[in-house]
Coordinates of C-alpha atoms in Angstrom, one line a residue:
X214 CA -44.2 271.9 189.9
X215 CA -42.6 271.6 186.6
X216 CA -41.3 268.3 185.3
X217 CA -40.0 268.4 182.0
X218 CA -38.6 264.7 179.8
X219 CA -39.1 262.9 176.9
X220 CA -39.9 259.3 178.7
X221 CA -42.1 257.3 180.9
X222 CA -40.7 258.6 184.1
X223 CA -42.0 262.3 183.4
X224 CA -45.3 261.4 183.0
X225 CA -44.6 259.0 185.7
X226 CA -43.2 261.3 188.2
X227 CA -45.9 263.8 187.1
X228 CA -48.7 261.7 188.3
X229 CA -46.9 260.8 191.2
X230 CA -46.5 265.3 192.3
X231 CA -50.6 265.4 191.1
X232 CA -52.0 261.7 192.7
X233 CA -50.2 261.6 195.7
X234 CA -48.9 264.9 196.9
X235 CA -51.5 266.7 195.3
X236 CA -49.6 269.5 193.7
X237 CA -50.0 272.0 190.6
X238 CA -47.8 270.0 187.6
X239 CA -46.6 271.9 184.2
X240 CA -45.2 268.5 182.0
X241 CA -42.7 269.9 179.3
X242 CA -42.8 266.4 176.7
X243 CA -41.6 266.7 173.1
X244 CA -44.1 266.6 170.5
X245 CA -46.9 263.5 169.7
X246 CA -44.9 261.9 167.3
X247 CA -41.3 262.6 168.6
X248 CA -42.3 261.5 172.1
X249 CA -39.7 257.7 173.1
X250 CA -42.7 256.0 175.2
X251 CA -46.7 256.7 175.3
X252 CA -47.4 257.8 178.7
X253 CA -47.9 255.4 180.9
X254 CA -50.4 256.9 183.5
X255 CA -54.2 256.9 182.3
X256 CA -53.6 254.3 179.3
X257 CA -57.1 252.7 178.5
X258 CA -57.6 249.9 180.5
X259 CA -58.9 248.2 176.9
X260 CA -55.5 247.4 176.0
X261 CA -55.1 244.8 178.5
X262 CA -58.3 242.5 177.1
X263 CA -55.9 242.2 173.8
X264 CA -52.8 242.2 175.9
X265 CA -54.3 239.0 178.0
X266 CA -55.1 237.4 174.5
X267 CA -51.5 238.1 173.6
X268 CA -50.0 236.2 176.7
X269 CA -52.4 233.6 176.6
X270 CA -51.5 232.6 173.3
X271 CA -47.5 232.9 174.5
X272 CA -48.4 230.7 177.2
X273 CA -50.0 228.1 174.8
X274 CA -46.8 228.5 172.7
X275 CA -44.6 227.6 175.2
X276 CA -46.1 224.6 177.0
X277 CA -45.9 223.4 180.2
X278 CA -44.2 226.5 181.9
X279 CA -44.6 228.5 185.6
X280 CA -44.2 231.8 186.4
X281 CA -46.0 234.7 187.4
X282 CA -44.5 238.4 187.9
X283 CA -46.4 242.0 188.6
X284 CA -45.3 245.3 188.6
X285 CA -46.5 248.7 190.6
X286 CA -48.8 251.3 189.8
X287 CA -48.7 254.8 189.4
X288 CA -51.2 255.8 192.5
X289 CA -53.5 257.3 190.4
X290 CA -54.0 260.9 188.3
X291 CA -55.6 263.5 190.5
X292 CA -54.4 267.0 191.3
X293 CA -54.4 269.8 188.4
X294 CA -51.9 270.8 185.8
X295 CA -51.5 271.5 182.0
X296 CA -49.0 270.0 179.4
X297 CA -46.8 271.6 176.9
X298 CA -45.4 270.1 173.9
X299 CA -41.4 271.1 173.2
X300 CA -38.8 269.5 171.4
X301 CA -36.2 271.4 173.8
X302 CA -36.3 272.9 177.2
X303 CA -35.4 276.3 175.6
X304 CA -35.4 279.1 177.8
X305 CA -38.7 280.1 176.1
X306 CA -39.8 277.0 176.9
X307 CA -39.2 277.3 180.7
X308 CA -40.3 280.3 180.9
X309 CA -43.5 279.7 179.1
X310 CA -44.0 277.1 181.7
X311 CA -43.9 279.1 184.3
X312 CA -40.0 278.2 186.0
X313 CA -40.0 281.7 187.3
X314 CA -42.7 281.4 189.5
X315 CA -42.2 277.3 190.0
X316 CA -41.5 275.7 193.5
X317 CA -39.6 272.8 191.8
X318 CA -38.2 271.4 188.5
X319 CA -37.5 268.5 187.3
X320 CA -35.3 267.7 184.5
X321 CA -35.8 263.5 183.4
X322 CA -34.3 263.6 180.1
X323 CA -32.8 260.9 179.2
X324 CA -29.6 262.9 178.0
X325 CA -27.3 264.1 180.3
X326 CA -26.2 267.1 178.2
X327 CA -29.9 268.3 177.5
X328 CA -30.9 268.5 181.0
X329 CA -27.6 270.1 182.8
X330 CA -28.1 273.1 179.6
X331 CA -31.8 273.3 181.1
X332 CA -31.0 273.4 184.4
X333 CA -28.1 276.4 184.2
X334 CA -31.0 278.0 182.3
X335 CA -33.7 277.4 184.9
X336 CA -31.0 278.6 187.9
X337 CA -30.3 281.9 186.1
X338 CA -34.1 282.4 185.8
X339 CA -34.8 281.5 189.2
X340 CA -32.7 281.2 191.6
X341 CA -34.6 280.2 194.3
X342 CA -35.9 277.2 192.0
X343 CA -35.8 273.7 193.8
X344 CA -33.9 271.2 190.6
X345 CA -33.7 267.8 190.2
X346 CA -31.7 266.6 187.6
X347 CA -31.7 262.8 186.2
X348 CA -28.1 262.4 185.6
X349 CA -26.5 258.7 184.7
X350 CA -22.7 260.6 185.0
X351 CA -22.7 260.2 188.6
X352 CA -19.1 262.0 189.4
X353 CA -20.3 264.6 186.7
X354 CA -23.6 264.8 188.9
X355 CA -21.8 265.8 191.8
X356 CA -19.9 268.6 190.4
X357 CA -23.1 270.0 188.4
X358 CA -24.6 269.8 192.0
X359 CA -22.1 271.7 193.5
X360 CA -21.7 274.2 190.5
X361 CA -26.2 275.4 190.7
X362 CA -26.2 275.5 194.6
X363 CA -22.9 277.5 194.2
X364 CA -24.2 279.6 191.6
X365 CA -27.8 280.1 193.6
X366 CA -26.3 281.3 196.3
X367 CA -24.6 283.6 194.7
X368 CA -27.5 284.8 193.1
X369 CA -29.5 285.3 196.3
X370 CA -26.9 287.2 198.2
X371 CA -25.9 285.0 200.7
X372 CA -24.8 282.2 201.8
X373 CA -26.2 278.1 201.1
X374 CA -28.5 278.9 204.0
X375 CA -29.8 281.8 202.8
X376 CA -33.4 280.9 201.1
X377 CA -31.8 279.9 197.7
X378 CA -32.7 277.1 195.8
X379 CA -30.9 273.7 196.6
X380 CA -29.7 271.3 193.2
X381 CA -30.5 266.8 193.8
X382 CA -28.9 264.8 191.3
X383 CA -30.7 261.3 191.3
X384 CA -30.3 258.5 189.0
X385 CA -32.8 256.5 187.8
X386 CA -30.4 253.3 187.6
X387 CA -29.0 254.0 190.9
X388 CA -32.2 253.9 192.3
X389 CA -33.4 250.7 190.5
X390 CA -30.2 248.5 190.1
X391 CA -30.2 247.4 193.7
X392 CA -33.4 246.2 193.7
X393 CA -33.3 244.3 190.5
X394 CA -30.3 242.6 191.6
X395 CA -31.7 241.6 194.9
X396 CA -34.9 240.5 193.0
X397 CA -33.0 238.2 191.3
X398 CA -31.3 236.5 194.1
X399 CA -32.7 235.1 196.8
X400 CA -32.1 235.7 200.7
X401 CA -29.9 238.9 199.1
X402 CA -30.5 242.5 200.9
X403 CA -31.7 245.4 199.7
X404 CA -29.4 248.3 199.9
X405 CA -30.2 252.1 199.7
X406 CA -27.2 254.0 200.0
X407 CA -26.5 257.7 200.0
X408 CA -23.6 260.4 201.4
X409 CA -22.2 257.3 203.1
X410 CA -25.3 256.2 205.2
X411 CA -26.1 252.5 204.3
X412 CA -29.3 251.0 204.7
X413 CA -30.2 247.5 204.2
X414 CA -33.5 245.4 204.5
X415 CA -33.4 241.5 203.9
X416 CA -36.4 239.8 202.3
X417 CA -36.9 237.0 204.4
X418 CA -38.9 233.5 204.1
X419 CA -42.0 233.2 205.5
X420 CA -41.1 231.1 208.8
X421 CA -42.6 227.5 209.4
X422 CA -46.2 227.3 210.7
X423 CA -46.3 228.5 214.7
X424 CA -43.6 230.9 214.5
X425 CA -43.4 234.3 214.8
X426 CA -41.4 237.0 212.0
X427 CA -37.5 237.9 213.0
X428 CA -38.4 241.5 212.8
X429 CA -34.4 242.2 213.1
X430 CA -33.9 246.1 214.3
X431 CA -37.5 246.8 212.8
X432 CA -40.1 244.8 210.9
X433 CA -40.4 247.1 207.6
X434 CA -43.5 245.3 206.0
X435 CA -45.0 242.3 205.8
X436 CA -45.2 240.3 202.5
X437 CA -47.9 238.9 200.7
X438 CA -45.8 235.9 200.3
X439 CA -46.7 233.1 202.4
X440 CA -45.6 229.2 203.2
X441 CA -48.4 227.6 200.9
X442 CA -48.3 230.6 198.1
X443 CA -45.0 231.8 197.9
X444 CA -45.4 234.0 194.5
X445 CA -48.4 236.1 197.2
X446 CA -50.0 238.9 195.8
X447 CA -46.9 240.4 194.0
X448 CA -48.2 242.2 190.9
X449 CA -51.6 241.8 191.5
X450 CA -53.6 244.8 190.7
X451 CA -56.2 244.2 193.5
X452 CA -54.7 242.6 196.1
X453 CA -56.4 244.4 199.1
X454 CA -56.3 242.7 202.8
X455 CA -53.7 239.5 200.8
X456 CA -51.3 242.0 199.8
X457 CA -48.0 243.1 201.5
X458 CA -48.5 245.4 204.6
X459 CA -46.1 248.7 204.7
X460 CA -44.5 250.1 208.4
X461 CA -46.8 247.5 210.5
X462 CA -47.7 247.5 214.3
X463 CA -46.4 245.3 216.6
X464 CA -49.8 243.6 217.2
X465 CA -49.5 243.3 213.1
X466 CA -45.8 241.7 213.5
X467 CA -47.1 239.2 216.2
X468 CA -49.8 237.8 214.3
X469 CA -48.7 237.5 210.7
X470 CA -47.3 233.4 211.6
X471 CA -46.5 232.1 207.7
X472 CA -45.7 235.7 206.1
X473 CA -42.6 236.8 204.9
X474 CA -41.1 240.0 206.4
X475 CA -38.5 242.6 205.0
X476 CA -36.6 243.5 207.9
X477 CA -34.3 246.5 208.8
X478 CA -31.2 244.0 209.5
X479 CA -28.1 246.5 209.7
X480 CA -27.6 249.8 209.6
X481 CA -24.2 251.5 209.5
X482 CA -21.5 253.9 208.1
X483 CA -19.9 253.1 204.9
X484 CA -16.7 254.2 203.7
X485 CA -15.7 255.8 200.7
X486 CA -15.1 253.5 197.6
X487 CA -12.0 251.6 196.5
X488 CA -10.0 253.0 194.0
X489 CA -10.7 251.0 190.9
X490 CA -8.3 249.0 189.1
X491 CA -6.9 250.2 185.4
X492 CA -9.4 249.1 183.1
X493 CA -8.2 246.1 180.9
X494 CA -5.5 244.9 182.7
X495 CA -5.7 241.7 183.9
X496 CA -4.8 240.5 187.2
X497 CA -1.5 238.3 187.4
X498 CA -3.2 235.0 188.1
X499 CA -5.7 235.6 185.1
X500 CA -2.0 235.8 182.8
X501 CA -1.8 232.2 183.2
X502 CA -3.9 229.4 183.5
X503 CA -3.6 226.7 186.0
X504 CA -1.6 224.1 184.3
X505 CA 1.2 226.6 183.1
X506 CA 1.3 228.1 186.9
X507 CA 1.8 224.5 188.1
X508 CA 4.7 223.9 185.5
X509 CA 6.1 226.7 186.1
X510 CA 6.1 226.0 189.9
X511 CA 7.5 222.3 189.3
X512 CA 10.2 223.7 187.2
X513 CA 11.6 226.1 190.3
X514 CA 11.1 223.4 192.7
X515 CA 13.6 221.5 190.8
X516 CA 16.0 224.4 190.2
X517 CA 16.1 224.9 193.7
X518 CA 16.7 220.9 194.4
X519 CA 19.3 221.0 191.9
X520 CA 21.0 223.9 193.7
X521 CA 20.7 222.4 197.2
X522 CA 22.6 219.3 195.8
X523 CA 25.0 221.0 194.0
X524 CA 25.4 223.1 197.1
X525 CA 26.4 219.3 199.4
X526 CA 28.0 217.8 196.9
X527 CA 31.0 220.9 195.9
X528 CA 30.3 222.9 199.5
X529 CA 29.6 225.7 197.5
X530 CA 28.0 229.3 198.8
X531 CA 24.2 229.1 198.2
X532 CA 24.4 231.8 196.1
X533 CA 27.3 231.0 194.1
X534 CA 25.6 227.2 194.1
X535 CA 22.2 228.8 193.1
X536 CA 24.5 231.0 189.8
X537 CA 26.3 227.8 188.5
X538 CA 22.8 226.1 188.5
X539 CA 21.5 228.9 186.4
X540 CA 24.3 228.7 184.1
X541 CA 24.0 224.9 183.6
X542 CA 20.2 225.6 182.8
X543 CA 20.5 227.7 180.3
X544 CA 23.7 225.7 178.7
X545 CA 26.2 228.9 179.2
X546 CA 28.2 227.0 181.3
X547 CA 31.5 225.4 181.0
X548 CA 31.8 221.0 180.5
X549 CA 32.4 219.9 183.6
X550 CA 34.7 216.8 182.3
X551 CA 37.1 217.4 184.5
X552 CA 35.1 217.3 187.6
X553 CA 34.2 214.9 189.8
X554 CA 31.0 212.3 188.7
X555 CA 28.8 214.1 191.3
X556 CA 28.9 217.6 189.4
X557 CA 29.0 216.0 186.2
X558 CA 25.2 214.0 187.4
X559 CA 24.4 217.6 188.2
X560 CA 25.6 219.4 185.1
X561 CA 23.6 217.1 183.4
X562 CA 20.1 217.2 184.7
X563 CA 20.2 220.7 185.0
X564 CA 20.7 221.0 181.1
X565 CA 17.6 218.2 180.8
X566 CA 15.5 220.7 183.3
X567 CA 16.5 223.4 181.1
X568 CA 15.2 221.7 177.7
X569 CA 12.4 221.2 179.6
X570 CA 12.3 224.5 180.6
X571 CA 12.0 226.4 177.5
X572 CA 8.6 225.2 176.0
X573 CA 7.3 226.3 179.6
X574 CA 8.4 229.8 178.7
X575 CA 7.4 229.5 175.4
X576 CA 3.7 228.7 176.3
X577 CA 3.7 231.8 178.9
X578 CA 4.6 234.5 176.7
X579 CA 1.7 233.2 174.3
X580 CA -0.6 232.6 176.8
X581 CA 0.6 236.5 178.5
X582 CA 0.1 238.6 174.8
X583 CA -3.2 235.9 174.4
X584 CA -4.7 237.4 177.7
X585 CA -4.1 240.8 177.1
X586 CA -5.2 240.7 173.6
X587 CA -8.5 239.0 175.2
X588 CA -8.8 241.7 177.9
X589 CA -9.9 243.9 174.9
X590 CA -12.8 241.4 173.1
X591 CA -15.7 240.2 175.3
X592 CA -15.1 236.5 176.5
X593 CA -17.5 233.3 176.3
X594 CA -19.4 231.4 178.7
X595 CA -16.8 229.1 180.0
X596 CA -17.6 225.3 179.9
X597 CA -19.5 223.6 182.6
X598 CA -20.8 226.9 183.8
X599 CA -24.0 226.5 185.9
X600 CA -25.6 228.4 188.6
X601 CA -25.2 232.0 187.3
X602 CA -27.1 235.0 186.3
X603 CA -28.5 235.9 182.7
X604 CA -28.8 239.0 182.0
X605 CA -30.4 240.7 178.6
X606 CA -30.2 244.2 177.9
X607 CA -26.5 246.3 178.3
X608 CA -28.5 249.7 178.5
X609 CA -28.5 252.0 181.1
X610 CA -30.5 250.3 183.8
X611 CA -28.6 246.8 182.7
X612 CA -24.9 248.2 183.4
X613 CA -25.5 249.3 186.8
X614 CA -27.4 246.0 187.7
X615 CA -24.5 244.3 186.3
X616 CA -21.7 246.5 188.2
X617 CA -24.0 245.9 191.3
X618 CA -23.7 242.0 190.2
X619 CA -20.2 241.4 190.5
X620 CA -19.4 243.7 193.7
X621 CA -21.2 240.9 195.0
X622 CA -19.3 238.3 193.3
X623 CA -22.3 237.0 191.5
X624 CA -21.6 235.4 188.0
X625 CA -22.7 236.9 185.3
X626 CA -23.5 236.3 181.4
X627 CA -25.0 239.1 179.5
X628 CA -26.7 238.9 176.0
X629 CA -27.4 241.7 174.3
X630 CA -27.9 242.5 170.4
X631 CA -26.1 245.9 170.0
X632 CA -22.5 245.9 170.0
X633 CA -22.2 249.3 170.8
X634 CA -24.3 249.4 173.9
X635 CA -23.6 251.3 176.5
X636 CA -22.8 248.7 179.2
X637 CA -20.2 246.4 176.4
X638 CA -17.4 248.3 177.8
X639 CA -18.1 247.8 181.4
X640 CA -18.5 243.7 180.3
X641 CA -15.0 243.8 179.2
X642 CA -13.9 245.7 182.3
X643 CA -15.0 243.6 184.1
X644 CA -14.3 240.1 182.3
X645 CA -18.2 239.1 181.7
X646 CA -19.2 236.7 179.1
X647 CA -21.8 238.9 177.0
X648 CA -23.5 236.4 174.0
X649 CA -23.8 238.7 171.0
X650 CA -27.4 238.3 169.3
X651 CA -31.2 238.9 169.0
X652 CA -32.5 236.9 172.4
X653 CA -35.2 236.3 170.1
X654 CA -33.7 234.0 167.7
X655 CA -33.3 230.7 168.1
X656 CA -30.0 229.1 170.2
X657 CA -28.6 232.9 171.8
X658 CA -30.4 231.9 175.5
X659 CA -28.9 228.2 174.9
X660 CA -25.1 229.3 173.9
X661 CA -25.7 232.0 177.6
X662 CA -26.5 228.2 179.3
X663 CA -30.0 229.7 180.6
X664 CA -30.4 225.8 181.2
X665 CA -28.3 226.0 183.8
X666 CA -28.8 229.1 185.4
X667 CA -30.4 230.3 188.4
X668 CA -31.9 233.0 187.5
X669 CA -32.8 235.6 184.2
X670 CA -33.2 239.5 184.3
X671 CA -35.0 240.6 181.6
X672 CA -33.9 244.1 181.3
X673 CA -34.5 245.4 177.7
X674 CA -36.5 248.7 176.8
X675 CA -38.8 246.7 175.0
X676 CA -41.9 244.7 176.8
X677 CA -42.4 242.1 174.0
X678 CA -39.2 241.3 174.0
X679 CA -38.5 240.7 177.9
X680 CA -41.7 239.1 177.8
X681 CA -40.7 236.5 174.9
X682 CA -37.3 235.8 176.9
X683 CA -38.8 234.9 179.7
X684 CA -41.8 232.6 177.8
X685 CA -39.1 230.9 176.4
X686 CA -36.6 230.7 179.5
X687 CA -39.5 228.8 181.2
X688 CA -40.1 226.3 178.4
X689 CA -36.2 225.4 178.9
X690 CA -36.1 225.7 182.7
X691 CA -39.8 225.6 184.1
X692 CA -37.9 226.5 188.0
X693 CA -35.6 229.2 186.5
X694 CA -36.4 232.6 189.0
X695 CA -37.0 235.3 186.4
X696 CA -36.7 239.3 187.0
X697 CA -39.0 240.4 184.1
X698 CA -39.1 244.6 183.6
X699 CA -42.1 245.7 182.1
X700 CA -42.9 249.5 181.3
X701 CA -46.6 249.3 180.9
X702 CA -48.3 248.5 184.0
X703 CA -51.4 247.2 182.1
X704 CA -49.3 244.8 180.5
X705 CA -47.8 244.2 183.5
X706 CA -51.4 243.4 184.9
X707 CA -52.1 241.3 182.6
X708 CA -49.5 239.3 182.2
X709 CA -49.4 238.5 185.8
X710 CA -52.8 237.2 186.6
X711 CA -52.5 235.3 182.7
X712 CA -48.8 233.4 184.3
X713 CA -50.1 233.5 187.7
X714 CA -53.4 231.4 186.8
X715 CA -52.2 229.8 184.5
X716 CA -48.5 228.5 186.6
X717 CA -49.4 229.3 190.8
X718 CA -46.5 228.3 192.2
X719 CA -43.9 230.0 189.6
X720 CA -41.7 232.2 190.9
X721 CA -41.3 235.5 188.4
X722 CA -41.1 238.6 189.2
X723 CA -41.7 241.9 186.9
X724 CA -40.8 245.4 187.5
X725 CA -40.7 249.0 186.4
X726 CA -37.7 251.2 186.7
X727 CA -40.3 254.5 186.7
X728 CA -42.0 253.3 189.4
X729 CA -39.3 252.6 191.3
X730 CA -37.7 255.5 190.4
X731 CA -40.2 258.3 190.5
X732 CA -41.1 258.3 194.5
X733 CA -37.2 259.5 195.1
X734 CA -37.7 262.3 192.3
X735 CA -41.2 263.6 194.0
X736 CA -40.1 263.6 197.2
X737 CA -36.3 265.3 195.9
X738 CA -38.5 267.5 194.3
X739 CA -40.7 268.6 197.9
X740 CA -37.3 270.0 199.2
X741 CA -36.5 266.9 201.6
X742 CA -33.7 264.6 201.5
X743 CA -35.0 261.7 199.7
X744 CA -32.0 258.9 200.7
X745 CA -33.5 256.1 198.6
X746 CA -36.1 253.9 198.0
X747 CA -36.7 250.2 198.7
X748 CA -39.1 248.1 196.4
X749 CA -41.7 245.7 198.3
X750 CA -43.7 243.7 195.6
X751 CA -45.3 246.3 193.7
X752 CA -45.3 249.2 196.4
X753 CA -42.1 251.2 197.2
X754 CA -41.3 252.6 200.7
X755 CA -39.1 255.5 200.8
X756 CA -36.0 256.8 203.3
X757 CA -36.0 260.3 204.2
X758 CA -33.9 262.8 206.2
X759 CA -36.9 264.9 207.9
X760 CA -36.5 268.6 210.2
X761 CA -38.9 267.9 213.3
X762 CA -39.6 271.9 213.3
X763 CA -43.3 272.4 211.1
X764 CA -44.3 269.3 211.7
X765 CA -47.1 268.9 213.8
X766 CA -47.2 264.6 213.8
X767 CA -43.8 264.3 215.4
X768 CA -42.6 268.0 217.5
X769 CA -43.3 267.8 221.0
X770 CA -44.0 263.9 220.4
X771 CA -42.5 260.3 221.7
X772 CA -41.0 258.1 219.2
X773 CA -43.7 256.1 219.9
X774 CA -46.6 258.2 219.7
X775 CA -45.3 260.0 216.4
X776 CA -45.0 256.1 214.9
X777 CA -47.7 256.0 212.4
X778 CA -48.5 252.4 210.9
X779 CA -48.5 252.1 207.7
X780 CA -47.6 255.9 207.3
X781 CA -44.4 256.7 208.4
X782 CA -41.8 255.1 211.5
X783 CA -38.7 257.5 212.7
X784 CA -35.9 255.1 212.6
X785 CA -33.0 257.0 213.8
X786 CA -31.9 260.4 215.2
X787 CA -29.2 262.5 213.8
X788 CA -26.8 264.4 216.6
X789 CA -24.2 266.2 217.0
X790 CA -20.6 264.5 217.7
X791 CA -20.2 263.8 221.5
X792 CA -24.1 264.3 221.6
X793 CA -26.2 261.4 221.9
X794 CA -29.9 261.4 222.5
X795 CA -31.9 262.3 226.1
X796 CA -33.6 259.0 227.6
X797 CA -31.3 256.9 225.0
X798 CA -29.5 254.2 227.2
X799 CA -25.9 254.9 225.8
X800 CA -24.5 257.2 223.5
X801 CA -22.1 254.5 221.7
X802 CA -19.1 254.4 219.8
X803 CA -20.8 254.0 217.0
X804 CA -23.1 256.7 216.9
X805 CA -21.0 259.5 217.6
X806 CA -18.5 258.1 214.5
X807 CA -22.5 257.7 212.3
X808 CA -23.9 260.9 214.3
X809 CA -26.9 258.9 214.4
X810 CA -28.4 257.1 217.1
X811 CA -30.5 254.0 216.5
X812 CA -32.8 251.9 218.0
X813 CA -34.5 255.1 219.4
X814 CA -36.6 254.9 222.9
X815 CA -40.6 254.9 222.7
X816 CA -40.3 257.8 225.5
X817 CA -37.7 259.8 223.5
X818 CA -39.6 263.7 222.9
X819 CA -39.2 264.7 219.5
X820 CA -37.8 268.3 219.6
X821 CA -37.8 270.7 217.1
X822 CA -34.2 270.8 216.7
X823 CA -34.3 267.6 216.0
X824 CA -33.1 265.5 212.2
X825 CA -34.5 262.5 211.8
X826 CA -34.5 259.5 209.4
X827 CA -37.8 257.7 208.9
X828 CA -39.1 255.0 206.5
X829 CA -42.8 256.1 204.7
X830 CA -45.3 255.2 202.4
X831 CA -45.5 257.0 199.6
X832 CA -48.6 258.7 200.8
X833 CA -47.3 258.8 204.5
X834 CA -44.8 261.1 203.2
X835 CA -47.3 263.3 200.9
X836 CA -49.4 263.9 203.8
X837 CA -46.1 264.5 206.4
X838 CA -44.3 266.6 204.0
X839 CA -47.1 268.1 201.6
X840 CA -47.3 271.8 201.4
X841 CA -50.8 272.1 201.1
X842 CA -51.0 269.9 204.6
X843 CA -48.7 272.5 206.0
X844 CA -50.3 276.2 205.9
X845 CA -47.9 279.2 207.0
X846 CA -45.0 276.4 206.7
X847 CA -42.4 276.9 203.8
X848 CA -41.2 274.0 202.2

């Protein structure tokens, strides 16, 4: 395996392949002086004491606040491999890394152009290579994936199934954004969506004493949180039996009274995304204020009433009466001094209404122009705003999280120090209020209405900035729900333990983007279709589509026998249109549409020709799909 990158994801991915899958890995990174971040794996534990002292001092400065947090680890640094230093992944560098003999190559540079250039070169050097690319631009990624697959098929002299290498395009931002958005909101679901497949896992609060957690379609995990300990062991390095339990068996679920759960609640196919509206053009209802809309409606009602009255007095046709009323309204009709008294009174009333209409029309024009002008500028948090989410940082991750929150109709206020940040255009398009300023400066969080906010998402790329923002926000509002992005595992552990000890009843969570993304990238390098990952506290649960053939743990066994608690669980069976699983109760119409059969009976025997969707832990998937564990089987 060859991994090329310039930030923490490359090191995390290499550690995942070595420690979990036991693969030989060649890591290509920039020279030490040009690295964006230091390696996150294998960092000296001696730094934890200094970091813990820093957190203690910060907590003492902020006073009586309550917060906890944690992040996921990497799972060790076992396995073999070497490390090369190169400024760019040129053809010579890729050849020196052994791409021509490698099974898979991951290009996880922070720049899309660098990854694409290197992927084109690698595909030419080795058409059978399994390519995994990190691209932020999703539409471009689809085209690049098709192009590289077609190039591999032509170079191999056959079709897509002729043994040519495949290409997988992933985005760490897309992988982490749903989890970060869901963590900030109580009761929201964690969603995995790939190729139209929608998996929704709902985190449920601990049931009352004596109650059993509702498993939904199936229970994916038992959380460490309990009724007496709502924070649980989230983030603890040595959680042991008190930590989350992934893929529990029926006995464990039945005995788990008082523990929170993550349940698979709904499974369906999602249709194509709706076309986005034109950017920068506000909706018609936003052109005019509510007061102005009521004024226009009142004037329109007056015109209708005058037209009806004129029709009654003169006996005119309704259209002619309306026409004459409008002429009187705009003072362009002849005076009705020779008409009867009723007609004269109506003309005077129409002229008076016309005088009222002119300033209203002028106000409408000015307000509409102001609305269009402000569509390209940043909005300020409106007065009286409350119950919103304060999003700190509009980089790649923050932009994806912002989009996700707005899709759920969650009110958001963003805080960003760089006016040219990546997500500023998205914030303008979505009409989201933005506060420009350094969060470490006094008054910035107050401008974002942090004292009335529901949650704080600190998602900048600087750990200390995120920590400082969280501590200050806690001093303003102690019960604020906080999601803290911490890159360094040792730092996250020190933060969690100190804040947990100081404020055990707080509900703060910390997450690592590279920790959420690395399992998906590693699974894709193993040549399997990884649908996505769902974080369960500091651990990760993967969803994958697997061919049963070649897996002795699955082939020839029933669904019940194939289930291994804490490792993997078969969730669904993919079938052809009109086909159904033998032993299943009935092939529902939904199964025909989605070509997936859910809630398989435990007696159904998995055949070699079957393709299943399963949930697995990192080590469980490594054991099931690992090349070294399956001798003689070409992965």
